[in-house]
PDB file of C-alpha atoms in Angstrom:
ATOM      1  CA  UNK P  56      86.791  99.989  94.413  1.00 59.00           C
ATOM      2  CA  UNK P  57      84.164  97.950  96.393  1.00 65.00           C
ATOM      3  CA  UNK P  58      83.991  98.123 100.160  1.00 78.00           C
ATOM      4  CA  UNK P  59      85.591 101.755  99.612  1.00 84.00           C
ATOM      5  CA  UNK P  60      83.870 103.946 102.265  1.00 84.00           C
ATOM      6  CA  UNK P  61      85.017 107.184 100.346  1.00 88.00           C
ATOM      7  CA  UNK P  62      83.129 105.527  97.060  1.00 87.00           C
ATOM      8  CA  UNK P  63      80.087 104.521  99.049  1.00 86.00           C
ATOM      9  CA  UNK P  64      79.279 108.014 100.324  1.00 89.00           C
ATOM     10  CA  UNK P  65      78.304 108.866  96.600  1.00 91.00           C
ATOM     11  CA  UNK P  66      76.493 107.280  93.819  1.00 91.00           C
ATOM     12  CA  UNK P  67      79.019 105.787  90.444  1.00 89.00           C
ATOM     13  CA  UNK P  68      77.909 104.198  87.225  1.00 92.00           C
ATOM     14  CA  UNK P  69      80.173 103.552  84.227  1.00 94.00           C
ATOM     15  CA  UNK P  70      81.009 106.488  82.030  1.00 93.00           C
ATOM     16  CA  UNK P  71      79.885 105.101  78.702  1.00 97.00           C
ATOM     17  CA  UNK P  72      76.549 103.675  80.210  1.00 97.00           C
ATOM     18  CA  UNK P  73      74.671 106.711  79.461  1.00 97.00           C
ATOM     19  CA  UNK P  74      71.182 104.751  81.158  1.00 97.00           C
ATOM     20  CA  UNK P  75      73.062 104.658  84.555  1.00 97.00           C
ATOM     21  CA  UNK P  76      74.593 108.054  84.643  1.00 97.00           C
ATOM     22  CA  UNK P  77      71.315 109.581  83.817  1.00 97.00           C
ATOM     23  CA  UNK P  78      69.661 108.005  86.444  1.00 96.00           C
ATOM     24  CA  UNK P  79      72.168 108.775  89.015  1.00 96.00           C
ATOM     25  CA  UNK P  80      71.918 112.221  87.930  1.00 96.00           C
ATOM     26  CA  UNK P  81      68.343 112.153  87.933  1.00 97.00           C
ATOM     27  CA  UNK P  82      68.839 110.711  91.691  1.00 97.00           C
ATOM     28  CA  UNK P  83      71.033 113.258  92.508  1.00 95.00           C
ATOM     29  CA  UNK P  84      69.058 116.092  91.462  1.00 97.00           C
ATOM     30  CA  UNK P  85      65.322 115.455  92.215  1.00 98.00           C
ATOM     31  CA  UNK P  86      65.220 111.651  94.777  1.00 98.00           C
ATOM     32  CA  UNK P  87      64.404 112.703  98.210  1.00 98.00           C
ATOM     33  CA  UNK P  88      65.208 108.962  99.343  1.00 98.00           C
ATOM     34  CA  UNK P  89      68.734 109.343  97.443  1.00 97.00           C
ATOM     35  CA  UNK P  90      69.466 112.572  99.180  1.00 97.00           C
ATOM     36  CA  UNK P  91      69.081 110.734 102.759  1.00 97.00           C
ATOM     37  CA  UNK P  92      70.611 107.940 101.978  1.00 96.00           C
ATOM     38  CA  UNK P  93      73.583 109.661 100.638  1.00 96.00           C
ATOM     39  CA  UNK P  94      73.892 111.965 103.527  1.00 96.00           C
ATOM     40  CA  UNK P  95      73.396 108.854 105.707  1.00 96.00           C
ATOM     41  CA  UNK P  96      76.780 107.442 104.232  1.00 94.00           C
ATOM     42  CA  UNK P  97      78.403 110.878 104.184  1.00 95.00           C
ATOM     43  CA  UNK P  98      78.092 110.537 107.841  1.00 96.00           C
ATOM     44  CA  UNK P  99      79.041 106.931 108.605  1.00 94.00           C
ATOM     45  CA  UNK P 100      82.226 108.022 106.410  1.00 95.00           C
ATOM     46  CA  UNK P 101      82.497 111.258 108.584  1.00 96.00           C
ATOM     47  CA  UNK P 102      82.554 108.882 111.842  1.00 95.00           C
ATOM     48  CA  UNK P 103      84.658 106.410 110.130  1.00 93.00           C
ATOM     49  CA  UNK P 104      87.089 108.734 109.559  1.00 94.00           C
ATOM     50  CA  UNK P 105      87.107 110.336 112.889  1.00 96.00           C
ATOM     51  CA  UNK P 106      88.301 106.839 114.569  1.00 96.00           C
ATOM     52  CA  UNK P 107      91.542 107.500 112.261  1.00 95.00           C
ATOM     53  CA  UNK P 108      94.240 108.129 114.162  1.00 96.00           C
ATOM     54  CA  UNK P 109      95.846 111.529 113.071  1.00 96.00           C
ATOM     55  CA  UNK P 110      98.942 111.286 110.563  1.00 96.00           C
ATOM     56  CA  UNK P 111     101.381 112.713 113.028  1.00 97.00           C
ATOM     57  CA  UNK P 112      99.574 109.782 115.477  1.00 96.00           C
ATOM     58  CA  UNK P 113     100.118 107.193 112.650  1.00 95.00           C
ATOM     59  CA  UNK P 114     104.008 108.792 112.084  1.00 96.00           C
ATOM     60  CA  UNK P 115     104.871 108.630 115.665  1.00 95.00           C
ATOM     61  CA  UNK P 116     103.720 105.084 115.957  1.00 94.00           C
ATOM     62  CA  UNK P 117     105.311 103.252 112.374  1.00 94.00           C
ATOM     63  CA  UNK P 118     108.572 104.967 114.160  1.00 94.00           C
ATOM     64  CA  UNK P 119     108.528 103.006 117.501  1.00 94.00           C
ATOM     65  CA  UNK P 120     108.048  99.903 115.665  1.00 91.00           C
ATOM     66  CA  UNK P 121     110.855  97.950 116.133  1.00 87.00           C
ATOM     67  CA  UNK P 122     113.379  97.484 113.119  1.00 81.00           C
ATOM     68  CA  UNK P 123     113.262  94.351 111.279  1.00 71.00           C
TER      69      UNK P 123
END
């Protein structure tokens, strides 16, 4: 999952490495710095996503492709 936008707008750690999940928690809940940084990416995901095309967009356009 690296170079996933969607994953990079959060924090992970591995389930059974209690260490890391405690301190992302930790983070999460009382980090200043982690709270702008994470609503930094939240953002850059938020503008990512709005250069999407729109699925109907994306529909209309895989069915003007000519057939193979």
């Amino acid at each position: 999952m690296r170079r996933n936008p969607f994953v990079e707008a959060g924090l992970s750690a591995e389930i059974f490495d209690e260490q890391a999940v405690l301190r992302a928690l930790m983070d999460l809940l009382y980090d200043e710095p982690t709270h702008r940084a994470l609503a930094d990416r939240r953002a850059d995901y938020l503008r990512a996503l709005a250069l999407l095309p729109s699925a109907a967009d994306a529909v209309r356009a895989a069915l003007r492709r000519p057939q193979s």
